[in-house]
PDB file of C-alpha atoms and ligand atoms in Angstrom:
ATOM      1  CA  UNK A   1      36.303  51.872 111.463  1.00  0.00           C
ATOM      2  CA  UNK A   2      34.122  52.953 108.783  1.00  0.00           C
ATOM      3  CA  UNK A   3      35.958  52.557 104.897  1.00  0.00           C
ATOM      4  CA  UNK A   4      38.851  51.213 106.713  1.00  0.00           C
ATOM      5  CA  UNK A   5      39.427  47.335 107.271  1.00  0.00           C
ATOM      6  CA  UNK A   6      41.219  46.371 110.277  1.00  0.00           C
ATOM      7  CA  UNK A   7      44.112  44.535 109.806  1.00  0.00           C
ATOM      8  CA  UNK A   8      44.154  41.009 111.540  1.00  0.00           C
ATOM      9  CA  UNK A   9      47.398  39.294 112.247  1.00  0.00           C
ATOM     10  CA  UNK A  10      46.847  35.762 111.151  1.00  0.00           C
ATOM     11  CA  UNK A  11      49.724  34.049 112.420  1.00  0.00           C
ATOM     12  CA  UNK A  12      48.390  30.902 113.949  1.00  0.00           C
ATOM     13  CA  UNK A  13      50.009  29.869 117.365  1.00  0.00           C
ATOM     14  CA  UNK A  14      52.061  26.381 116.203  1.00  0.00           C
ATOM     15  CA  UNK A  15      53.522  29.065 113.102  1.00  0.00           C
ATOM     16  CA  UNK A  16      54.553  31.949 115.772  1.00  0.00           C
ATOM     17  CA  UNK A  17      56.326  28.856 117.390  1.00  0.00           C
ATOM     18  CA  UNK A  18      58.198  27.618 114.586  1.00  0.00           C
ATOM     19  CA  UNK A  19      59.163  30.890 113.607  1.00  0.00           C
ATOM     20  CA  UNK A  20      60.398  31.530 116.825  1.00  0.00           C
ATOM     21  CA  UNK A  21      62.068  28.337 116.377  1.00  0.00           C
ATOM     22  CA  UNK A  22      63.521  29.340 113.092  1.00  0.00           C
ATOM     23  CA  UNK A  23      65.447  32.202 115.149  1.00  0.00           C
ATOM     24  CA  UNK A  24      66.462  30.210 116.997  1.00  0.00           C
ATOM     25  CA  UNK A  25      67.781  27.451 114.895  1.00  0.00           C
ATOM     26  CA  UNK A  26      69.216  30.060 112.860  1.00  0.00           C
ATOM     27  CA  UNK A  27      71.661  30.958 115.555  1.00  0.00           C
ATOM     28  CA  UNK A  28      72.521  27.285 116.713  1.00  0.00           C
ATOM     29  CA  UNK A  29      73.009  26.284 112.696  1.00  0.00           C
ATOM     30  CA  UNK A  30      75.487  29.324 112.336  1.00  0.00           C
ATOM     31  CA  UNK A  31      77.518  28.538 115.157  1.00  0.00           C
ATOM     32  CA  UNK A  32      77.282  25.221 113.959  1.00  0.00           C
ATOM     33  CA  UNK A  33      78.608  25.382 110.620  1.00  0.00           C
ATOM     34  CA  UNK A  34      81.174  28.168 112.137  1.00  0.00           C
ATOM     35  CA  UNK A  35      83.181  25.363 113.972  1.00  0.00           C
ATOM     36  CA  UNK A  36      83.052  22.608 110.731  1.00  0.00           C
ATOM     37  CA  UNK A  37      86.016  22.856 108.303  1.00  0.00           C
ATOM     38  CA  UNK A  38      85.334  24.346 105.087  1.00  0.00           C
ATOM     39  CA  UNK A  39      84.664  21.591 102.382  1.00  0.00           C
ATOM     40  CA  UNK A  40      82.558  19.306 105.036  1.00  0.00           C
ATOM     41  CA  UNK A  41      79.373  17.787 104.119  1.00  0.00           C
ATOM     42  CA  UNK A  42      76.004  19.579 106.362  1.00  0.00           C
ATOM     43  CA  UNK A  43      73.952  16.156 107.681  1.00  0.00           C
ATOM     44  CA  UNK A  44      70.473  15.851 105.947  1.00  0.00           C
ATOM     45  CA  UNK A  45      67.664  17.918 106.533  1.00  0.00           C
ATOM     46  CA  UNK A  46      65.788  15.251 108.465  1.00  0.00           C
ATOM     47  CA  UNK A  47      68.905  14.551 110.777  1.00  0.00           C
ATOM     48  CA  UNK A  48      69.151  18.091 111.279  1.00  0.00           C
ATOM     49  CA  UNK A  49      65.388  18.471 112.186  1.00  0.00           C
ATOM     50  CA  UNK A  50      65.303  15.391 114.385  1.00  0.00           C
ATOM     51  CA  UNK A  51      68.409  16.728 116.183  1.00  0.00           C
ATOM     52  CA  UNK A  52      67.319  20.174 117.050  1.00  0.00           C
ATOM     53  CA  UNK A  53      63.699  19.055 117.297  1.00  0.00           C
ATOM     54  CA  UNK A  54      62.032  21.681 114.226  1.00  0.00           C
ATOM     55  CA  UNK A  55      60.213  20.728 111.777  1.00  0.00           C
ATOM     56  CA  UNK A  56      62.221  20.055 108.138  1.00  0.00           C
ATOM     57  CA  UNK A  57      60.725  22.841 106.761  1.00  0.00           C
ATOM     58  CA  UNK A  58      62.218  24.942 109.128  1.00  0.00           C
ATOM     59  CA  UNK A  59      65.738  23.536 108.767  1.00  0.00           C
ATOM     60  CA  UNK A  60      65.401  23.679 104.813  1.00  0.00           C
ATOM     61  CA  UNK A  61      64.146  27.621 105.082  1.00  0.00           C
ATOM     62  CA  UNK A  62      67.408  28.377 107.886  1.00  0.00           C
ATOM     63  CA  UNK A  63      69.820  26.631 105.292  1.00  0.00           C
ATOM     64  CA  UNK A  64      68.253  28.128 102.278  1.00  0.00           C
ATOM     65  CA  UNK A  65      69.524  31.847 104.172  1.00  0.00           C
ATOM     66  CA  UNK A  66      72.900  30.639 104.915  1.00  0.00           C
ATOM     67  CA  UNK A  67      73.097  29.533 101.278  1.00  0.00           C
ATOM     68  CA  UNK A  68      71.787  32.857 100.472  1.00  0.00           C
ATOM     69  CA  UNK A  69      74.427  34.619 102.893  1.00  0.00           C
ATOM     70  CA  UNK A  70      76.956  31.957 101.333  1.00  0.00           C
ATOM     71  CA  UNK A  71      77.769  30.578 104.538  1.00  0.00           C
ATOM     72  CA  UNK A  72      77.075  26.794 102.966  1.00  0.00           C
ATOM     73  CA  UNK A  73      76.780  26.169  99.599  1.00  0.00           C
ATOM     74  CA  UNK A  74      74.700  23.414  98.011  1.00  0.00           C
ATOM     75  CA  UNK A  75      75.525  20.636  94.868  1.00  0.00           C
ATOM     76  CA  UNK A  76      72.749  18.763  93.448  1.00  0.00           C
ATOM     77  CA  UNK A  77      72.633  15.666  94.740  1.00  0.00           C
ATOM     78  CA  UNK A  78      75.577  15.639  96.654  1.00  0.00           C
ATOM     79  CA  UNK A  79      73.782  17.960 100.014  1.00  0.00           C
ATOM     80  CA  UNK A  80      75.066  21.008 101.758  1.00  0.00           C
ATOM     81  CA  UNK A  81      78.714  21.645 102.399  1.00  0.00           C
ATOM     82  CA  UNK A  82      80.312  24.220 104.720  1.00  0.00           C
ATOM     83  CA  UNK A  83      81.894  27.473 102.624  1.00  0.00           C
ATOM     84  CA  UNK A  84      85.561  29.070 102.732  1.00  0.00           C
ATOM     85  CA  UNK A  85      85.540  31.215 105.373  1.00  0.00           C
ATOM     86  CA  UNK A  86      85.715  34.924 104.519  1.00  0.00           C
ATOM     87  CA  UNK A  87      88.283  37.545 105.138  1.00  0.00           C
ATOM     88  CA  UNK A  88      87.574  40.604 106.707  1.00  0.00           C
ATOM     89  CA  UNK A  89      88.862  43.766 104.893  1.00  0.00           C
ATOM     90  CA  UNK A  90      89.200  46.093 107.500  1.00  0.00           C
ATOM     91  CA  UNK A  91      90.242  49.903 108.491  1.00  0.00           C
ATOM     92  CA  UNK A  92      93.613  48.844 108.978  1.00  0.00           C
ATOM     93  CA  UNK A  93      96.630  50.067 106.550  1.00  0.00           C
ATOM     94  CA  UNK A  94      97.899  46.905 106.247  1.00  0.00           C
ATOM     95  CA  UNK A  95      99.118  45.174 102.688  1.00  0.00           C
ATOM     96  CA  UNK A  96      97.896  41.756 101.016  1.00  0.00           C
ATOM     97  CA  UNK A  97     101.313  40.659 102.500  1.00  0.00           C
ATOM     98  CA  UNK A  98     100.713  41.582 106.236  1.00  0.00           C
ATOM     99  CA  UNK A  99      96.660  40.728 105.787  1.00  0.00           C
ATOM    100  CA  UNK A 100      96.955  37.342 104.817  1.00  0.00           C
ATOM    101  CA  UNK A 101      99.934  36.712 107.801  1.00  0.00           C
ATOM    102  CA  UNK A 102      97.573  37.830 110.250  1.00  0.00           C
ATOM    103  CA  UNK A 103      95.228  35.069 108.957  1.00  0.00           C
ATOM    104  CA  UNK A 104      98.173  32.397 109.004  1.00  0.00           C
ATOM    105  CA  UNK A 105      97.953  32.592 105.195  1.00  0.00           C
ATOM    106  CA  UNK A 106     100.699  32.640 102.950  1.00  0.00           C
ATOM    107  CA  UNK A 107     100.605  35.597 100.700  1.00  0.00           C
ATOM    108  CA  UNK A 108     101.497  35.625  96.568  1.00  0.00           C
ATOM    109  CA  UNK A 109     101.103  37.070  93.414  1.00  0.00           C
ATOM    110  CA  UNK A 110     100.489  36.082  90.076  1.00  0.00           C
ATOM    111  CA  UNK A 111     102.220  38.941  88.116  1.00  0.00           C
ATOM    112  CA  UNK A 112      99.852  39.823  85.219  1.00  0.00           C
ATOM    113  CA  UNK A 113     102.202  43.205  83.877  1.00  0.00           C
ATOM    114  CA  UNK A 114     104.564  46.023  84.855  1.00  0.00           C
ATOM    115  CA  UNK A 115     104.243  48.983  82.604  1.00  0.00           C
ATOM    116  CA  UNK A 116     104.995  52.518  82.495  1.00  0.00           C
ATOM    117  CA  UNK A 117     102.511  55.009  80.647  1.00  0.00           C
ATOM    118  CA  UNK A 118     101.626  58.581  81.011  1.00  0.00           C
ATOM    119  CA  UNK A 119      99.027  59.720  83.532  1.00  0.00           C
ATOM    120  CA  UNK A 120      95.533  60.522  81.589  1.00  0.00           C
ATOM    121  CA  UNK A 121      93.558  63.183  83.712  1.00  0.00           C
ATOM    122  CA  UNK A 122      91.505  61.209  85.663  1.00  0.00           C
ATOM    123  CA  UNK A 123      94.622  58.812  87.009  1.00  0.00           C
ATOM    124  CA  UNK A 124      96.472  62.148  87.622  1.00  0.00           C
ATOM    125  CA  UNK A 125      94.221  63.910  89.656  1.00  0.00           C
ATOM    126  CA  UNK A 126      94.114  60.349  91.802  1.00  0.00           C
ATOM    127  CA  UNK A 127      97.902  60.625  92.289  1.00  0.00           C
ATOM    128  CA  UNK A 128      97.935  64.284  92.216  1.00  0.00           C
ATOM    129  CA  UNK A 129     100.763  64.981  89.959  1.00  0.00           C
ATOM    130  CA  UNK A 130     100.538  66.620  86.190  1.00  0.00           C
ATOM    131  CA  UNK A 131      98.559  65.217  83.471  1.00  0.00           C
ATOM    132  CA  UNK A 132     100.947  63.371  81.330  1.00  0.00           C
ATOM    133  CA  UNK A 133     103.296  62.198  84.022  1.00  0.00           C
ATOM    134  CA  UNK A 134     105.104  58.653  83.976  1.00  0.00           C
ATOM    135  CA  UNK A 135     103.401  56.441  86.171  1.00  0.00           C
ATOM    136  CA  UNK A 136     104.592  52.815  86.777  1.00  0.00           C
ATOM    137  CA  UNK A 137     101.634  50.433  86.727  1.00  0.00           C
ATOM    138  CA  UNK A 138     101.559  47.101  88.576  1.00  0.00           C
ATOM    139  CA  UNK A 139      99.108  44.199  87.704  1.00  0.00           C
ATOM    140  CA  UNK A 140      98.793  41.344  89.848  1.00  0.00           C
ATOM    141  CA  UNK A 141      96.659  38.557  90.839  1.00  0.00           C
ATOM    142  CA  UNK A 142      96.817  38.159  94.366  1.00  0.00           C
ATOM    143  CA  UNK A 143      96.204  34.501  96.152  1.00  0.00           C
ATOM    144  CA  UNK A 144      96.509  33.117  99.655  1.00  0.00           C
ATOM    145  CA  UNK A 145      97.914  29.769  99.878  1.00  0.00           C
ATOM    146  CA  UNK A 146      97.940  29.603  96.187  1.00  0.00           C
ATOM    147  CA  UNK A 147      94.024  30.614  95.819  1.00  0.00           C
ATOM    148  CA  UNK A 148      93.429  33.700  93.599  1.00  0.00           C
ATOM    149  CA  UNK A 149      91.466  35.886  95.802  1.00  0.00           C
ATOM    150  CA  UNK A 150      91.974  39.833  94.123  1.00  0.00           C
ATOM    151  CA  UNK A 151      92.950  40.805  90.998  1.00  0.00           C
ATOM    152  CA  UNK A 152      94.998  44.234  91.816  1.00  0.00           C
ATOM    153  CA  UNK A 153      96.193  46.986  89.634  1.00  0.00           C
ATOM    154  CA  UNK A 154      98.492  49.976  91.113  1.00  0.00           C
ATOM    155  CA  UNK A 155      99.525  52.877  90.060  1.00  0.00           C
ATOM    156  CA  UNK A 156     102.993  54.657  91.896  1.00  0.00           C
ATOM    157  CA  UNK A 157     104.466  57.866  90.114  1.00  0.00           C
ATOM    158  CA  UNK A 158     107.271  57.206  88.366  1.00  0.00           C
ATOM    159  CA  UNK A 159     109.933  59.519  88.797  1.00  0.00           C
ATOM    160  CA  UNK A 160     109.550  59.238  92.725  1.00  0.00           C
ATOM    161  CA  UNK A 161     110.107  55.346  92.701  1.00  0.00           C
ATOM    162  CA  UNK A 162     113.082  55.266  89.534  1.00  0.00           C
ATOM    163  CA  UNK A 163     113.952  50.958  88.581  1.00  0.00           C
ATOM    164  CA  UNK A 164     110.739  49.459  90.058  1.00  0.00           C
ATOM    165  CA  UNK A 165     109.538  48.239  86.960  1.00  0.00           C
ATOM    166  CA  UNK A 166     112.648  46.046  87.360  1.00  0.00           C
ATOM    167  CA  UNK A 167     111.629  44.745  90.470  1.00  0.00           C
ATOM    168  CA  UNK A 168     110.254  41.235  90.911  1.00  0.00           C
ATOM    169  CA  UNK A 169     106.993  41.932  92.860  1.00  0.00           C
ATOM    170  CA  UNK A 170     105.444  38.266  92.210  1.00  0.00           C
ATOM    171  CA  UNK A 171     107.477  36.859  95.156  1.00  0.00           C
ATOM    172  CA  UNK A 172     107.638  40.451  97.640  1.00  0.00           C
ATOM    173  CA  UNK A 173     105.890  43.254  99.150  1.00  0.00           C
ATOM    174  CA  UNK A 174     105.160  46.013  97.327  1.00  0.00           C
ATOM    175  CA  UNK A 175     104.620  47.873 101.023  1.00  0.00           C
ATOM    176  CA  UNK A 176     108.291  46.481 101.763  1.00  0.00           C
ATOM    177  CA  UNK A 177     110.128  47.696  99.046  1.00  0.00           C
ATOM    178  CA  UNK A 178     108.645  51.038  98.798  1.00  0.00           C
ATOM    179  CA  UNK A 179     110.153  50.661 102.563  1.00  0.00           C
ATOM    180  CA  UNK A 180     112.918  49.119 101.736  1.00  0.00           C
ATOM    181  CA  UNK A 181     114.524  50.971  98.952  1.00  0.00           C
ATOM    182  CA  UNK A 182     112.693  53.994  98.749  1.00  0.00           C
ATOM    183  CA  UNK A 183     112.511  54.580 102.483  1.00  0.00           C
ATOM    184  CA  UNK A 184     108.777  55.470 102.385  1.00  0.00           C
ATOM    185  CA  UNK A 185     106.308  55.487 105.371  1.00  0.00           C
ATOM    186  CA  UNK A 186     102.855  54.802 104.145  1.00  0.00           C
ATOM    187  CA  UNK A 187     100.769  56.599 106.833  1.00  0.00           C
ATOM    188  CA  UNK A 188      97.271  56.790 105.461  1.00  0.00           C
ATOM    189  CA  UNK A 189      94.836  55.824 103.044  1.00  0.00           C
ATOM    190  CA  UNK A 190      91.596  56.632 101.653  1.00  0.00           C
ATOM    191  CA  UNK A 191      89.591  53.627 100.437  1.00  0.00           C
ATOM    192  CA  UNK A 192      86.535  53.453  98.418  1.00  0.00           C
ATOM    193  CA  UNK A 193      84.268  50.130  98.200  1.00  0.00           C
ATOM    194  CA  UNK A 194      81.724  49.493  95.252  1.00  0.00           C
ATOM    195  CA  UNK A 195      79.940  46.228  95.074  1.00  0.00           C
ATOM    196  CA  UNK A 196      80.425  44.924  91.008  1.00  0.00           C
ATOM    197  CA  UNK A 197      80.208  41.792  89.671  1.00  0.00           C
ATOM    198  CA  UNK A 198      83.222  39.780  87.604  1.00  0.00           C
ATOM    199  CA  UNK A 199      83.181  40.324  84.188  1.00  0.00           C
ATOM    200  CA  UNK A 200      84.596  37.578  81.587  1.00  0.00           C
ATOM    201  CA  UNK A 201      88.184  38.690  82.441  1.00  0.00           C
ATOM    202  CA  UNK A 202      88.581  38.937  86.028  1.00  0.00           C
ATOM    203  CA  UNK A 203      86.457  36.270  86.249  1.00  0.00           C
ATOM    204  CA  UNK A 204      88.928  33.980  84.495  1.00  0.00           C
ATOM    205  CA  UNK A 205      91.853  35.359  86.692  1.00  0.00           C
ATOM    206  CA  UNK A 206      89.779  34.363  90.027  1.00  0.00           C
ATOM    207  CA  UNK A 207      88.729  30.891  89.255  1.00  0.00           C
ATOM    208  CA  UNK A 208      85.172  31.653  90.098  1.00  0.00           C
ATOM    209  CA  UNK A 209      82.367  32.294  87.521  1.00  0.00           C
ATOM    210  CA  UNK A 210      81.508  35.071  85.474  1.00  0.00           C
ATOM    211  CA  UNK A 211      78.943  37.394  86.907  1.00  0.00           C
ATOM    212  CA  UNK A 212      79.402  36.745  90.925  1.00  0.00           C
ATOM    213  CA  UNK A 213      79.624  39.273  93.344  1.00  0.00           C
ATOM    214  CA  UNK A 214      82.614  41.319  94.134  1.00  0.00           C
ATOM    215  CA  UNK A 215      83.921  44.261  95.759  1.00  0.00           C
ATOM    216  CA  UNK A 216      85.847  46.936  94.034  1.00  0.00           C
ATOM    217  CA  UNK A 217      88.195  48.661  96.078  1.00  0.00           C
ATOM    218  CA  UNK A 218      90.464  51.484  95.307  1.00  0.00           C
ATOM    219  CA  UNK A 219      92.945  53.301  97.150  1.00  0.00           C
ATOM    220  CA  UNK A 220      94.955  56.426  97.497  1.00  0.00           C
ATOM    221  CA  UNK A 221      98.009  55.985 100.037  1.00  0.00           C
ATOM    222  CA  UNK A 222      99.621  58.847 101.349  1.00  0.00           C
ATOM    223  CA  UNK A 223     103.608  59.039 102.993  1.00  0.00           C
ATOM    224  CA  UNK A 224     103.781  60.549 106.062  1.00  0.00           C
ATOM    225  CA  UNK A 225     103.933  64.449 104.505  1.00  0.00           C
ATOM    226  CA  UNK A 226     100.664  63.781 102.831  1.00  0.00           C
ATOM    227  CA  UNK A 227     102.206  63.027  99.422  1.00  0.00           C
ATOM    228  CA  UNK A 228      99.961  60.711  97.657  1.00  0.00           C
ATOM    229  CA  UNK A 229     102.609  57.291  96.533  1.00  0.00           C
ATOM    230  CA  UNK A 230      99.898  54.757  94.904  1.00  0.00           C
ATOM    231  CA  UNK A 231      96.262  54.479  93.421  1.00  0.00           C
ATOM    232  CA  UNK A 232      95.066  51.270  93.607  1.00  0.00           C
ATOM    233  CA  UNK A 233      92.367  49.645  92.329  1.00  0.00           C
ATOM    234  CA  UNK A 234      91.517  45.669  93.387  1.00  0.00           C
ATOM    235  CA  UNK A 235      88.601  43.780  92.477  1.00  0.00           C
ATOM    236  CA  UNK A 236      87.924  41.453  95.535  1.00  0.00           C
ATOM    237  CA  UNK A 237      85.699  37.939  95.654  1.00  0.00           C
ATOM    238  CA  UNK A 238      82.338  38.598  97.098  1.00  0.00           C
ATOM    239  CA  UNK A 239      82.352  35.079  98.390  1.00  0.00           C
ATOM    240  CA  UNK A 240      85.812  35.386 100.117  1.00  0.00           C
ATOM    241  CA  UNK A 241      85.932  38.862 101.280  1.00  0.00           C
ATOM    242  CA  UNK A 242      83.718  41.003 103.567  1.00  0.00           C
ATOM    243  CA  UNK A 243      84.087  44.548 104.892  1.00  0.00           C
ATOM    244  CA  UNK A 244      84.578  45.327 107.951  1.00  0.00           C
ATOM    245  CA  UNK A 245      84.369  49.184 109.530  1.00  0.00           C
ATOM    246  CA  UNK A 246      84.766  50.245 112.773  1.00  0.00           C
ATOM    247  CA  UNK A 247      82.826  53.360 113.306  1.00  0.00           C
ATOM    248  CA  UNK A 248      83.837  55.635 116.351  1.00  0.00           C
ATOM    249  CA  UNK A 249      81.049  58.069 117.355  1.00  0.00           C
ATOM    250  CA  UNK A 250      82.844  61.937 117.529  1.00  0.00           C
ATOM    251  CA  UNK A 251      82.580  62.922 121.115  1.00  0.00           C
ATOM    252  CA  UNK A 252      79.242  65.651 121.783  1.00  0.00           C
ATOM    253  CA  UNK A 253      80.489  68.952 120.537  1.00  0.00           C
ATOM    254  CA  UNK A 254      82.052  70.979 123.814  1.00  0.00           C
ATOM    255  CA  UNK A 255      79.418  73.703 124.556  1.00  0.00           C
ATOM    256  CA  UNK A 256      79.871  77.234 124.319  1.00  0.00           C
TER     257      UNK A 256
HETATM  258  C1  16G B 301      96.700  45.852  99.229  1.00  0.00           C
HETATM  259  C2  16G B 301      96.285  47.263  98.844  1.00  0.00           C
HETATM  260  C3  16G B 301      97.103  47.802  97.739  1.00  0.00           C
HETATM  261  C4  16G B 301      98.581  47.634  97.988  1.00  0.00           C
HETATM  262  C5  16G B 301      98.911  46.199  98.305  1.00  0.00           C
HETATM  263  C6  16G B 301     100.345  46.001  98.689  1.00  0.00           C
HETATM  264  C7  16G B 301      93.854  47.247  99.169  1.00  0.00           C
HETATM  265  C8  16G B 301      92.535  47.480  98.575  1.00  0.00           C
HETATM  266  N1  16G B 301      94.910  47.342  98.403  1.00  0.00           N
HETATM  267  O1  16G B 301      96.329  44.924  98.274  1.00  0.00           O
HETATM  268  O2  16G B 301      96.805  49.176  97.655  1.00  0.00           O
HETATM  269  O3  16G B 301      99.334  48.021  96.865  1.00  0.00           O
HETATM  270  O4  16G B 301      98.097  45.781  99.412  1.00  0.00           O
HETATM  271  O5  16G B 301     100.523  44.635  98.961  1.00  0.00           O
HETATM  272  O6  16G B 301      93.958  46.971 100.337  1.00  0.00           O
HETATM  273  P1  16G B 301     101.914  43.945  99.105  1.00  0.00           P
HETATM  274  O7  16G B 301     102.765  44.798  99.963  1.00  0.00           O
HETATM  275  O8  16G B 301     101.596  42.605  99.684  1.00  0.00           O
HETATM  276  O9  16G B 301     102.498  43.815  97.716  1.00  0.00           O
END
């Protein structure tokens, strides 16, 4: 083609193969690493290319992604180890309480402050009552078996939920005793995810260095009527926590 250069594909045959081979590997290294306990040292390199029959290269570029996708994690000098696993947040209304049960985990909370202070217009709008309203704010760091893993802040209105400043919500359920004593069905929830990273704070309050990864999640519950009860706002680790969604496709409009 005239003023045009064709475009060769260079990839020599032994390189398709070991890219092929790196697809491969990738697959058997995740299932791999999926059934070692968290904490347990990856073999070398070479063992790992001798086993699976790649070359090291190969191995070091398929563990070099997992690092990347924080699968494994390495220390200098030490090798490759396997990672925590991660939690899925999903769709479900469920609370830190009920989430971590599901994952055999026992659920706590470091309480960081309970405060009452008048709704500015922003947090008002959120729980849809008057600007100026008393609003009862929890602050907790949330762990499973004793690991922080969110740092949570909610907000309930006040005068709906009288004495639960008084409450001792490092050792229950907020979910349960909004149940419990104020006989409230939480039926839905809209939830909004932003990726952030920790700042110097948070940081501090999840173990886990400044300046990682983490999701930011907030969330407006609603009682049964529609009445809007909390806005909550949680700052998640990035290397603990993933997102899950389950998206349902809407059935084909009926035709007219
Ligand atoms: C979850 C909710 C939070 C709720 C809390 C109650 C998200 C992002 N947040 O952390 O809105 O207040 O559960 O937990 O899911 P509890 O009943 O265990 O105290």
């Amino acid at each position: 083609m005239p003023g045009r250069e064709r475009r060769r594909v260079s990839t020599l045959p032994g390189e398709l193969a070991e890219g092929r081979k790196g697809a491969a590997l990738q697959e058997i290294l995740e299932s791999y690493v999926a059934e070692l306990e968290p904490g347990s040292a990856l073999p070398s390199e070479r063992e790992l290319a001798e086993r699976f029959g790649v070359a090291r290269m190969t191995v070091r570029a398929q563990i070099e992604r997992m690092a990347h996708r924080r699968l494994v994690y390495r220390q200098q000098g030490r090798g490759t180890f396997v990672a925590e696993r991660r939690l899925a947040h999903t769709e479900h209304l469920t609370s830190f309480t009920e989430d971590m049960q599901a994952r055999g985990l026992v659920a706590g909370a470091r309480m960081l402050g309970v405060d009452t202070l008048r709704a500015g217009r922003g947090l008002a709008a959120r729980l849809e009552v008057p600007a100026g309203s008393r609003v009862a704010r929890i602050r907790r760091v949330r762990t499973a078996d004793g690991v922080p893993m969110a740092v949570e802040q909610t907000h309930l209105p006040a005068r709906r939920f009288p004495g639960l400043a008084d409450e001792d919500l490092a050792t229950r359920s907020l979910y349960e005793l909004l149940a419990e004593r104020y006989d409230v069905t939480i039926a839905e929830a809209v939830q909004r995810v932003t990726v952030t990273t920790l700042q110097a704070a948070d940081a501090e309050l999840l173990e886990t260095p400044r300046g990682e990864p983490a999701f930011q999640i907030e969330r407006i519950t609603r009682d049964g009527d529609g009445v809007v009860i909390e806005f909550a706002a949680s700052i998640y680790r990035g290397d603990r926590y993933e997102v899950l969604m389950h998206a349902r496709r809407d059935p084909p409009a009926a035709l007219s």
